[in-house]
Short mmCIF file of C-alpha atoms in Angstrom, two decimals:
data_model
loop_
_atom_site.label_atom_id
_atom_site.label_comp_id
_atom_site.label_asym_id
_atom_site.label_seq_id
_atom_site.Cartn_x
_atom_site.Cartn_y
_atom_site.Cartn_z
CA MET A 280 168.04 31.16 -156.89
CA PRO A 281 169.95 31.71 -153.62
CA PHE A 282 173.45 32.89 -154.34
CA ALA A 283 176.65 31.21 -153.23
CA VAL A 284 180.32 31.05 -154.03
CA SER A 285 183.22 28.69 -153.59
CA ARG A 286 185.51 29.11 -150.61
CA ARG A 287 189.26 29.07 -150.61
CA GLY A 288 191.21 27.32 -147.88
CA PHE A 289 192.74 29.67 -145.32
CA LEU A 290 195.81 27.48 -145.01
CA ALA A 291 198.24 26.32 -147.65
CA GLY A 292 199.07 22.72 -148.37
CA THR A 293 197.04 19.56 -148.69
CA VAL A 294 195.99 16.70 -146.50
CA ALA A 295 195.93 13.23 -147.98
CA LEU A 296 192.68 11.30 -148.00
CA ALA A 297 194.36 8.74 -145.80
CA ALA A 298 194.30 11.26 -142.96
CA LEU A 299 190.95 9.84 -141.89
CA GLY A 300 192.85 6.82 -140.64
CA ALA A 301 194.39 9.05 -137.96
CA VAL A 302 191.00 9.57 -136.34
CA PRO A 303 190.58 7.23 -133.35
CA ARG A 304 188.62 4.21 -134.46
CA MET A 305 185.88 3.02 -132.13
CA ALA A 306 183.19 0.40 -132.36
CA LEU A 307 180.43 2.77 -133.44
CA ALA A 308 177.05 1.80 -134.80
CA ALA A 309 176.39 2.70 -138.42
CA GLY A 310 175.38 6.34 -138.71
CA SER A 311 177.04 7.35 -135.42
CA ARG A 312 179.98 9.35 -136.79
CA LEU A 313 179.50 12.37 -139.03
CA THR A 314 182.67 13.46 -140.80
CA VAL A 315 182.82 17.08 -141.93
CA ALA A 316 185.40 18.73 -144.20
CA SER A 317 187.12 21.78 -142.71
CA ASP A 318 189.34 24.05 -144.79
CA SER A 319 190.56 26.13 -141.86
CA GLU A 320 192.28 25.13 -138.65
CA PRO A 321 191.70 27.66 -135.87
CA ARG A 322 193.84 27.12 -132.78
CA GLN A 323 191.98 29.77 -130.75
CA LEU A 324 188.48 28.28 -130.59
CA ASN A 325 186.81 30.55 -128.04
CA PRO A 326 183.79 32.11 -129.82
CA ALA A 327 183.21 34.57 -126.97
CA ILE A 328 186.54 36.19 -127.91
CA ALA A 329 186.83 35.46 -131.65
CA ALA A 330 183.31 35.90 -133.03
CA THR A 331 184.19 34.68 -136.53
CA ASN A 332 182.68 32.07 -138.80
CA GLY A 333 185.86 29.99 -138.88
CA VAL A 334 185.63 29.60 -135.11
CA PHE A 335 181.84 29.24 -134.95
CA PHE A 336 181.90 26.40 -137.50
CA ILE A 337 183.43 24.13 -134.85
CA ALA A 338 182.94 25.86 -131.49
CA SER A 339 179.19 26.53 -131.83
CA LYS A 340 178.52 22.84 -131.29
CA VAL A 341 180.12 23.09 -127.83
CA VAL A 342 179.67 26.69 -126.62
CA GLU A 343 176.20 28.20 -127.04
CA PRO A 344 174.86 31.76 -127.35
CA LEU A 345 171.77 33.14 -125.67
CA ALA A 346 169.80 32.80 -128.93
CA GLU A 347 170.22 31.56 -132.49
CA ALA A 348 168.92 32.80 -135.83
CA SER A 349 165.68 31.23 -137.05
CA TYR A 350 163.51 31.08 -140.14
CA ASP A 351 160.47 31.52 -137.88
CA ALA A 352 158.71 34.83 -137.30
CA GLY A 353 160.89 37.09 -135.21
CA GLY A 354 164.08 35.62 -136.63
CA LEU A 355 165.44 34.20 -133.36
CA ARG A 356 165.22 30.89 -131.50
CA PRO A 357 165.86 30.96 -127.73
CA LEU A 358 168.82 28.89 -126.54
CA LEU A 359 170.40 29.71 -123.17
CA ALA A 360 167.96 32.59 -122.81
CA THR A 361 164.25 31.78 -123.02
CA GLY A 362 163.21 35.42 -123.33
CA TRP A 363 164.34 39.04 -123.10
CA GLN A 364 162.66 42.40 -122.59
CA GLY A 365 164.03 45.90 -123.03
CA SER A 366 162.98 48.79 -120.82
CA GLU A 367 161.07 51.72 -122.28
CA ASP A 368 164.01 54.06 -121.75
CA GLY A 369 166.43 51.66 -123.47
CA LEU A 370 168.78 51.63 -120.48
CA SER A 371 168.28 47.98 -119.57
CA ILE A 372 167.49 44.59 -121.10
CA THR A 373 166.39 41.71 -118.87
CA PHE A 374 167.18 38.15 -119.93
CA THR A 375 165.33 35.14 -118.55
CA LEU A 376 167.65 32.13 -118.65
CA ARG A 377 166.93 28.48 -119.29
CA GLU A 378 166.50 26.29 -116.23
CA GLY A 379 168.27 22.96 -115.74
CA VAL A 380 171.23 23.61 -118.06
CA LYS A 381 174.59 22.17 -117.00
CA TRP A 382 178.13 22.79 -118.15
CA HIS A 383 179.91 19.80 -119.59
CA ASP A 384 181.80 19.37 -116.30
CA GLY A 385 178.50 19.05 -114.43
CA LYS A 386 178.37 22.51 -112.86
CA PRO A 387 175.07 24.41 -113.19
CA PHE A 388 174.71 27.20 -115.74
CA THR A 389 173.53 30.44 -114.06
CA SER A 390 173.20 34.17 -114.56
CA ALA A 391 176.65 34.57 -113.00
CA ASP A 392 178.11 32.97 -116.14
CA VAL A 393 176.25 35.43 -118.36
CA ALA A 394 177.34 38.44 -116.30
CA PHE A 395 180.96 37.28 -116.30
CA SER A 396 180.94 36.62 -120.05
CA ALA A 397 179.40 40.00 -120.84
CA MET A 398 181.55 42.18 -118.59
CA GLU A 399 184.86 40.30 -118.69
CA VAL A 400 184.87 38.87 -122.22
CA TRP A 401 182.36 40.27 -124.71
CA LYS A 402 182.83 43.95 -123.77
CA PRO A 403 186.64 44.11 -123.35
CA LEU A 404 187.92 41.27 -125.53
CA GLN A 405 185.55 40.31 -128.32
CA ASN A 406 186.14 41.65 -131.84
CA ILE A 407 182.49 42.68 -132.24
CA GLY A 408 181.40 43.10 -128.62
CA ARG A 409 183.98 45.78 -127.88
CA GLY A 410 181.91 48.19 -129.96
CA LEU A 411 178.45 46.77 -129.46
CA PHE A 412 178.70 46.72 -125.66
CA ALA A 413 180.68 49.96 -125.27
CA ASN A 414 177.81 51.46 -123.25
CA LEU A 415 177.24 48.36 -121.09
CA GLU A 416 177.87 49.45 -117.48
CA ALA A 417 176.90 46.41 -115.45
CA VAL A 418 175.03 43.11 -115.48
CA GLU A 419 172.91 42.47 -112.41
CA THR A 420 171.97 38.94 -111.34
CA PRO A 421 168.99 39.14 -108.97
CA ASP A 422 168.60 35.35 -109.15
CA PRO A 423 170.31 32.43 -110.95
CA LEU A 424 167.97 32.63 -113.93
CA THR A 425 167.81 36.41 -114.47
CA ALA A 426 170.46 38.72 -115.94
CA VAL A 427 169.77 42.45 -116.22
CA PHE A 428 172.03 44.37 -118.63
CA ARG A 429 172.43 48.05 -117.63
CA PHE A 430 173.52 50.61 -120.23
CA SER A 431 174.81 54.17 -119.81
CA LYS A 432 172.99 55.29 -122.96
CA PRO A 433 169.75 54.13 -124.59
CA THR A 434 170.45 50.89 -126.46
CA PRO A 435 167.96 49.47 -128.98
CA GLU A 436 166.58 46.06 -128.06
CA GLN A 437 166.37 45.42 -131.82
CA LEU A 438 170.16 45.79 -132.13
CA ILE A 439 171.02 43.57 -129.17
CA ALA A 440 168.53 40.91 -130.28
CA ASN A 441 169.91 40.91 -133.84
CA ALA A 442 173.43 40.49 -132.46
CA LEU A 443 172.72 37.67 -129.98
CA PRO A 444 173.65 34.76 -132.30
CA VAL A 445 177.04 36.36 -133.00
CA VAL A 446 178.13 38.09 -129.79
CA SER A 447 176.60 36.16 -126.88
CA SER A 448 178.53 32.87 -126.60
CA VAL A 449 178.53 32.16 -122.84
CA LEU A 450 181.61 30.90 -121.00
CA PRO A 451 181.79 29.08 -117.64
CA LYS A 452 182.79 31.61 -114.97
CA HIS A 453 184.23 28.91 -112.71
CA ILE A 454 186.80 27.98 -115.38
CA TYR A 455 187.82 31.46 -116.58
CA GLU A 456 187.53 33.71 -113.53
CA GLY A 457 190.89 34.81 -112.14
CA THR A 458 192.81 33.64 -115.22
CA ASP A 459 194.30 35.28 -118.29
CA ILE A 460 191.12 34.74 -120.30
CA ALA A 461 192.76 35.12 -123.70
CA GLN A 462 195.38 32.48 -122.79
CA ASN A 463 193.21 30.07 -120.78
CA PRO A 464 193.82 26.44 -121.87
CA ALA A 465 190.05 26.01 -122.21
CA ASN A 466 190.21 28.17 -125.35
CA GLY A 467 191.67 25.13 -127.11
CA ALA A 468 189.69 22.45 -125.25
CA LEU A 469 186.26 23.99 -124.89
CA VAL A 470 183.83 23.55 -122.00
CA GLY A 471 180.30 24.57 -122.89
CA THR A 472 176.62 23.72 -122.58
CA GLY A 473 176.07 22.56 -126.17
CA PRO A 474 174.97 19.27 -127.75
CA PHE A 475 178.57 18.13 -128.26
CA VAL A 476 181.48 17.96 -125.82
CA TRP A 477 185.13 18.49 -126.63
CA GLY A 478 187.03 15.37 -127.67
CA GLU A 479 190.48 16.15 -129.04
CA TYR A 480 192.45 18.02 -131.66
CA ARG A 481 195.30 16.70 -133.81
CA ALA A 482 197.12 19.44 -135.71
CA GLY A 483 196.75 19.10 -139.48
CA GLN A 484 194.39 16.14 -139.08
CA TYR A 485 191.09 16.60 -137.24
CA TYR A 486 188.93 18.00 -134.46
CA LEU A 487 186.81 15.43 -132.60
CA LEU A 488 183.59 16.26 -130.73
CA ARG A 489 181.43 13.73 -128.88
CA ARG A 490 177.71 13.63 -128.16
CA ASN A 491 176.51 15.27 -124.96
CA ALA A 492 174.13 12.66 -123.60
CA ASP A 493 172.88 15.15 -120.98
CA TYR A 494 172.19 18.02 -123.36
CA TRP A 495 169.27 20.14 -122.16
CA GLY A 496 167.59 19.92 -125.57
CA GLY A 497 168.00 16.16 -125.92
CA ALA A 498 171.04 14.24 -127.14
CA PRO A 499 171.93 14.82 -130.82
CA GLY A 500 171.46 12.09 -133.41
CA VAL A 501 175.14 11.35 -134.00
CA GLU A 502 177.65 10.07 -131.48
CA GLU A 503 180.66 11.88 -132.91
CA LEU A 504 181.46 14.87 -135.10
CA VAL A 505 184.84 14.71 -136.82
CA TYR A 506 186.14 17.80 -138.62
CA ARG A 507 188.80 16.63 -141.07
CA VAL A 508 191.31 19.31 -141.93
CA LEU A 509 191.30 19.47 -145.75
CA PRO A 510 192.62 22.84 -146.95
CA ASP A 511 192.73 21.52 -150.52
CA ARG A 512 189.22 21.78 -151.94
CA ALA A 513 189.92 19.06 -154.51
CA ALA A 514 190.58 16.70 -151.61
CA ALA A 515 187.22 17.66 -150.10
CA ALA A 516 185.40 16.82 -153.32
CA GLY A 517 187.24 13.51 -153.60
CA SER A 518 186.46 12.61 -149.99
CA LEU A 519 182.77 13.29 -150.58
CA GLU A 520 182.68 11.10 -153.66
CA ALA A 521 184.53 8.34 -151.81
CA GLY A 522 182.05 8.51 -148.93
CA GLU A 523 184.78 9.36 -146.42
CA VAL A 524 183.25 12.79 -145.73
CA GLN A 525 179.50 13.33 -145.48
CA LEU A 526 179.38 17.12 -145.38
CA ALA A 527 181.35 20.00 -146.91
CA ALA A 528 180.06 23.45 -145.94
CA PHE A 529 181.15 27.00 -146.82
CA SER A 530 181.50 26.16 -150.53
CA MET A 531 184.49 23.89 -150.05
CA VAL A 532 183.56 22.23 -153.33
CA PRO A 533 184.44 24.72 -156.11
CA LEU A 534 181.63 26.18 -158.18
CA THR A 535 183.13 24.62 -161.29
CA ASP A 536 182.60 21.16 -159.74
CA LEU A 537 179.05 21.65 -158.47
CA GLU A 538 177.26 20.37 -161.56
CA ARG A 539 179.37 17.22 -161.61
CA ILE A 540 179.17 16.62 -157.86
CA ALA A 541 175.40 17.11 -157.85
CA ALA A 542 175.10 14.20 -160.30
CA VAL A 543 176.96 11.81 -157.98
CA PRO A 544 174.45 9.35 -156.48
CA GLY A 545 173.95 9.98 -152.78
CA LEU A 546 175.19 13.60 -152.80
CA LYS A 547 173.26 16.85 -153.06
CA VAL A 548 174.07 20.56 -153.28
CA VAL A 549 172.32 22.77 -150.73
CA THR A 550 172.20 26.57 -151.03
CA LYS A 551 170.04 27.27 -147.97
CA GLY A 552 171.35 27.85 -144.47
CA TYR A 553 173.57 30.88 -145.14
CA GLU A 554 171.07 33.71 -145.43
CA ALA A 555 172.44 35.42 -142.29
CA LEU A 556 176.05 34.99 -143.43
CA THR A 557 176.22 37.36 -146.39
CA TYR A 558 179.74 38.24 -147.50
CA GLN A 559 180.42 41.40 -149.48
CA LEU A 560 183.21 41.90 -152.00
CA THR A 561 184.41 45.38 -151.07
CA VAL A 562 187.03 47.75 -152.45
CA GLU A 563 188.63 49.55 -149.49
CA ILE A 564 190.07 52.99 -150.27
CA ASN A 565 192.90 54.79 -148.49
CA HIS A 566 191.72 58.40 -148.28
CA ARG A 567 195.16 59.50 -147.06
CA ASN A 568 196.15 59.38 -150.73
CA ASP A 569 195.46 62.84 -152.14
CA ILE A 570 194.35 61.37 -155.45
CA LEU A 571 191.77 59.12 -153.81
CA LYS A 572 190.44 61.97 -151.66
CA ASN A 573 188.89 63.31 -154.85
CA LEU A 574 185.30 62.07 -155.12
CA LYS A 575 185.45 62.15 -158.93
CA VAL A 576 188.35 59.68 -158.83
CA ARG A 577 186.37 57.33 -156.57
CA GLN A 578 183.37 57.65 -158.87
CA ALA A 579 185.62 56.89 -161.85
CA ILE A 580 186.87 53.71 -160.18
CA ALA A 581 183.27 52.64 -159.48
CA HIS A 582 182.30 53.21 -163.14
CA ALA A 583 185.33 51.20 -164.30
CA ILE A 584 184.07 48.01 -162.60
CA ASP A 585 181.86 45.69 -164.64
CA LYS A 586 179.86 44.01 -161.87
CA GLN A 587 178.07 41.75 -164.31
CA PHE A 588 181.40 40.42 -165.59
CA VAL A 589 182.57 39.84 -162.01
CA LEU A 590 179.33 38.05 -161.25
CA ASP A 591 179.55 35.84 -164.34
CA ALA A 592 183.28 35.20 -164.66
CA ILE A 593 184.41 34.98 -161.04
CA PHE A 594 181.25 33.91 -159.21
CA LEU A 595 179.71 31.97 -162.12
CA GLY A 596 176.37 33.63 -161.40
CA TYR A 597 176.27 32.46 -157.78
CA ALA A 598 176.17 35.97 -156.28
CA ALA A 599 174.26 39.23 -156.60
CA LYS A 600 175.42 42.64 -157.74
CA ALA A 601 175.78 44.92 -154.73
CA THR A 602 174.10 48.31 -154.61
CA GLY A 603 175.66 49.48 -151.35
CA PRO A 604 176.75 48.49 -147.83
CA VAL A 605 173.56 46.55 -147.01
CA PRO A 606 172.81 43.49 -149.18
CA ALA A 607 169.51 43.19 -151.00
CA ASN A 608 168.70 39.91 -149.24
CA ASP A 609 168.40 41.69 -145.89
CA PRO A 610 164.65 41.89 -145.18
CA THR A 611 164.81 44.79 -142.70
CA PHE A 612 167.36 47.48 -143.52
CA TYR A 613 168.00 47.30 -147.28
CA THR A 614 166.90 50.08 -149.63
CA PRO A 615 167.44 50.21 -153.40
CA ASP A 616 167.08 54.01 -153.26
CA VAL A 617 170.81 54.70 -153.50
CA THR A 618 173.34 56.14 -155.94
CA THR A 619 174.52 53.50 -158.41
CA TYR A 620 177.42 53.40 -160.82
CA ALA A 621 176.84 51.65 -164.13
CA PHE A 622 179.80 50.12 -165.93
CA ASP A 623 180.91 52.93 -168.22
CA PRO A 624 184.65 53.22 -169.05
CA ALA A 625 184.07 56.35 -171.12
CA LYS A 626 182.39 58.10 -168.20
CA SER A 627 185.16 56.86 -165.92
CA ALA A 628 187.80 58.40 -168.18
CA ALA A 629 185.86 61.66 -168.42
CA LEU A 630 185.63 61.91 -164.62
CA LEU A 631 189.38 61.37 -164.33
CA ASP A 632 189.95 64.17 -166.85
CA GLU A 633 187.64 66.43 -164.85
CA ALA A 634 189.53 65.55 -161.67
CA GLY A 635 192.72 66.84 -163.23
CA TYR A 636 194.40 63.56 -164.09
CA PRO A 637 194.82 63.37 -167.88
CA ALA A 638 196.55 60.38 -169.44
CA GLY A 639 200.27 60.75 -170.01
CA ALA A 640 202.16 59.82 -173.15
CA ASP A 641 202.25 56.22 -171.91
CA GLY A 642 198.49 56.28 -171.29
CA VAL A 643 198.91 56.25 -167.51
CA ARG A 644 197.16 58.88 -165.40
CA PHE A 645 198.56 57.80 -162.00
CA ARG A 646 199.73 54.69 -160.15
CA LEU A 647 198.27 52.91 -157.12
CA THR A 648 198.99 49.85 -155.00
CA LEU A 649 196.28 47.18 -154.80
CA LEU A 650 196.15 44.60 -151.99
CA PRO A 651 193.65 41.73 -152.51
CA ALA A 652 192.77 39.84 -149.32
CA PRO A 653 194.23 36.31 -149.55
CA TYR A 654 191.41 34.53 -147.70
CA PHE A 655 189.32 33.54 -150.74
CA SER A 656 190.15 32.71 -154.34
CA GLU A 657 187.44 35.14 -155.38
CA THR A 658 189.16 38.11 -153.73
CA THR A 659 192.46 37.36 -155.45
CA GLN A 660 190.74 36.75 -158.80
CA PHE A 661 188.91 40.04 -158.45
CA GLY A 662 192.24 41.71 -157.74
CA ASP A 663 193.53 40.55 -161.12
CA TYR A 664 190.35 41.74 -162.79
CA LEU A 665 190.38 45.14 -161.07
CA ARG A 666 193.97 45.74 -162.10
CA GLN A 667 192.98 45.20 -165.74
CA ALA A 668 189.78 47.25 -165.43
CA LEU A 669 191.68 50.21 -163.99
CA ALA A 670 194.37 49.95 -166.67
CA ARG A 671 191.65 50.36 -169.29
CA VAL A 672 190.93 53.86 -167.97
CA GLY A 673 194.57 54.81 -167.43
CA ILE A 674 195.13 53.84 -163.78
CA GLU A 675 198.12 51.57 -163.23
CA ALA A 676 197.52 49.36 -160.18
CA LYS A 677 200.36 47.27 -158.79
CA ILE A 678 199.18 44.18 -156.94
CA VAL A 679 200.92 43.58 -153.61
CA ALA A 680 200.29 40.08 -152.25
CA HIS A 681 200.56 39.07 -148.59
CA ASP A 682 199.64 36.08 -146.49
CA SER A 683 196.69 36.52 -144.12
CA ALA A 684 198.67 38.01 -141.24
CA GLY A 685 200.70 40.25 -143.53
CA HIS A 686 197.59 41.54 -145.29
CA GLN A 687 195.84 42.43 -142.06
CA LYS A 688 198.92 44.26 -140.78
CA ALA A 689 199.47 46.14 -144.04
CA VAL A 690 195.86 47.30 -144.38
CA TYR A 691 194.53 47.64 -140.84
CA THR A 692 197.64 48.59 -138.87
CA ASP A 693 200.25 50.08 -141.21
CA HIS A 694 197.77 51.59 -143.73
CA ALA A 695 200.25 50.58 -146.44
CA PHE A 696 197.79 50.45 -149.33
CA ASP A 697 195.94 52.62 -151.80
CA LEU A 698 193.20 50.14 -152.67
CA ALA A 699 192.47 46.84 -150.90
CA ILE A 700 189.92 44.11 -151.52
CA ALA A 701 188.06 42.78 -148.50
CA PRO A 702 185.44 40.07 -147.92
CA THR A 703 183.39 41.99 -145.34
CA VAL A 704 180.38 40.36 -143.64
CA PHE A 705 176.87 41.72 -143.10
CA ARG A 706 175.38 40.36 -139.86
CA ALA A 707 171.64 41.15 -139.74
CA ASP A 708 172.05 44.73 -138.47
CA PRO A 709 174.31 47.47 -139.91
CA ALA A 710 175.53 48.43 -136.42
CA ILE A 711 177.07 45.01 -135.79
CA SER A 712 179.85 44.91 -138.36
CA THR A 713 179.00 47.29 -141.24
CA THR A 714 179.07 50.85 -139.89
CA ILE A 715 182.57 50.21 -138.54
CA LEU A 716 183.75 50.05 -142.15
CA VAL A 717 183.14 53.80 -142.60
CA ARG A 718 183.03 55.26 -139.05
CA SER A 719 185.98 57.52 -138.30
CA GLY A 720 188.09 57.24 -135.17
CA ILE A 721 188.53 53.45 -135.16
CA PRO A 722 191.82 52.51 -133.45
CA ASP A 723 194.62 51.18 -135.63
CA GLY A 724 194.81 47.40 -135.86
CA VAL A 725 191.07 46.61 -135.84
CA PRO A 726 190.46 44.29 -138.82
CA PHE A 727 187.59 44.95 -141.20
CA SER A 728 187.20 48.53 -140.06
CA ASN A 729 187.74 52.01 -141.50
CA GLN A 730 191.54 52.18 -141.62
CA GLY A 731 191.55 54.31 -144.78
CA GLY A 732 191.42 57.64 -142.95
CA TYR A 733 187.92 58.47 -144.22
CA ALA A 734 185.98 60.97 -142.10
CA ASN A 735 182.49 62.31 -142.69
CA ALA A 736 180.90 64.17 -139.75
CA GLU A 737 177.36 63.73 -141.09
CA LEU A 738 177.84 59.99 -141.55
CA ASP A 739 179.46 59.61 -138.11
CA ALA A 740 176.54 61.42 -136.47
CA LEU A 741 174.06 59.20 -138.27
CA ILE A 742 175.92 56.05 -137.18
CA ASP A 743 175.94 57.27 -133.57
CA GLU A 744 172.23 58.08 -133.77
CA GLY A 745 171.47 54.54 -134.89
CA LEU A 746 173.15 53.15 -131.78
CA VAL A 747 170.82 54.99 -129.38
CA THR A 748 167.55 55.14 -131.36
CA LEU A 749 164.99 52.80 -129.80
CA ASP A 750 162.15 52.86 -132.30
CA PRO A 751 162.71 50.12 -134.94
CA ALA A 752 161.05 52.13 -137.72
CA GLN A 753 163.27 55.12 -136.98
CA ARG A 754 166.36 52.89 -136.99
CA ILE A 755 165.37 51.55 -140.41
CA ALA A 756 165.04 55.11 -141.71
CA ILE A 757 168.46 55.98 -140.27
CA TYR A 758 170.10 53.05 -142.04
CA HIS A 759 168.35 53.85 -145.30
CA ARG A 760 169.95 57.29 -145.08
CA PHE A 761 173.25 55.61 -144.12
CA GLN A 762 173.21 53.62 -147.38
CA GLN A 763 172.43 56.74 -149.37
CA LEU A 764 175.34 58.69 -147.86
CA VAL A 765 177.81 55.83 -148.35
CA THR A 766 176.91 55.28 -151.99
CA ALA A 767 176.99 59.02 -152.73
CA ASP A 768 180.37 59.71 -151.12
CA LEU A 769 182.01 56.31 -151.78
CA PRO A 770 184.25 55.79 -148.76
CA LEU A 771 184.39 52.25 -150.17
CA ILE A 772 182.90 50.43 -153.14
CA ASN A 773 180.62 47.39 -152.75
CA VAL A 774 180.86 45.09 -155.77
CA VAL A 775 178.95 41.85 -155.15
CA ASP A 776 177.22 40.08 -152.26
CA TRP A 777 177.64 36.36 -151.87
CA SER A 778 176.85 33.43 -149.64
CA PHE A 779 177.85 29.76 -149.76
CA THR A 780 176.83 26.23 -150.70
CA SER A 781 176.99 22.92 -148.87
CA VAL A 782 177.50 19.52 -150.43
CA VAL A 783 176.03 16.80 -148.24
CA SER A 784 175.35 13.11 -148.29
CA ASP A 785 171.73 12.06 -148.58
CA ARG A 786 172.30 10.28 -145.27
CA VAL A 787 172.64 13.55 -143.35
CA GLU A 788 169.38 14.65 -141.72
CA HIS A 789 168.19 18.14 -140.71
CA VAL A 790 170.45 20.22 -142.94
CA ALA A 791 170.05 24.01 -143.39
CA THR A 792 167.43 24.38 -140.67
CA ASN A 793 168.28 28.00 -139.86
CA PRO A 794 169.88 30.98 -141.66
CA ARG A 795 173.20 30.51 -139.79
CA TRP A 796 173.07 26.74 -140.02
CA ALA A 797 176.75 26.02 -140.68
CA VAL A 798 177.75 27.96 -137.58
CA SER A 799 174.86 26.90 -135.32
CA ASN A 800 174.85 24.05 -132.80
CA TRP A 801 173.51 21.16 -134.96
CA SER A 802 171.59 19.78 -131.99
CA ASP A 803 169.12 18.02 -134.29
CA ILE A 804 171.56 16.68 -136.88
CA GLY A 805 171.33 13.00 -137.72
CA LEU A 806 172.93 10.41 -140.00
CA THR A 807 171.07 7.42 -141.34
CA ALA A 808 172.78 4.03 -141.67
#
């Protein structure tokens, strides 16, 4: 069974069901408006800068990447690029672009837009592209439908291709050139090439997108997409049952309600469409703490965690026990040949004794601070569990709670933590957003990166080798070794891997058609009367 887990709203508060009445009412034919529940409300919607799922969920329908993930052989479906070819020396990749594509303002899409996006946005500004395109020197545009990426060091075509759905959202050069890109008004009123055009945004109420009748791939099957802002998941479930919302993605309906909601006539639970969006429940460790520098202490913490209990009690079975930094559902890079840590409190206690931390008269060996990320209910629930699990072996963990901004500052800028709990994301290739979790030398302030002061020269060298190794088989071997080193030395602890569920009306057509479906462009989506 594919695994999934419920999602917690990123914002506090609730929105009444009557909020739908705030959406502009038009004389639309039956089946022409698809209403989608949204539990987050991003104000910065530019996916070329903020390559995150919360942004993609809305913006991917307007702004398109060069390619999208696919269930077909090869794993990619061409979008704005119809093909790409890497040079033998790995120093260039040539993209052939789609002909006849227009921006929503009628201007033609060309290679100049790709070059501008790559050099002025992805490389200097994007959360993922800053690392991925560090060796990108120039993008040549010999004609309007050809873009040649030039690299200073060999760059694997496999890596760039795997990253295309996440990092390659293309922006219109004629709108952004000569402006403060990060502050451009178009970041909140998108102009793209996708199947839907920007409509409007009402804070706390909705985002409205309208059908692009001139879309290069053919007009989509619905006239409007409305994202209703519903941070309260109970409201999302009620809206589905009332027929006011036809789709709730990213597990907005809690796991405890799935059995009941699946029995509601006209609704169904879908677990497909998230295979390329695997989240990982991760314990981040601050190696600046002398206690946590001791490998035996880190091993003891790993042995104190009952992954099966976490899987059953917090995720209700809709997850998989993690073995390391690459999830088992990855078909390319995963290896089970790693060091594992069975739940064994007695062994945990013995390791702590060996490390020189015997229990005191009060049963406490030492004290730590524990910061659970506030983004999901599962991370906060796991924080409560971990505190109790550590207490069982004599470690007193004090939970320190922050809001989202406060948590990111405390962990990734101020390093004011001993242990933290993060929902990291695996994105098809370890070099995209996984190796950064353990690579040393990451600047302060980069979220979901190694801000725990961990440094391992052998691991760093292996990570760097993976970035310039061209042969796919050799890259796989490198990342197998990467998993072995991480699980042996425990710079962090991977607990479970999880994905999501969707609850959809039977009227919605073409659901879960690719492994990043919730954050893809929905060009073929339809809604029956």
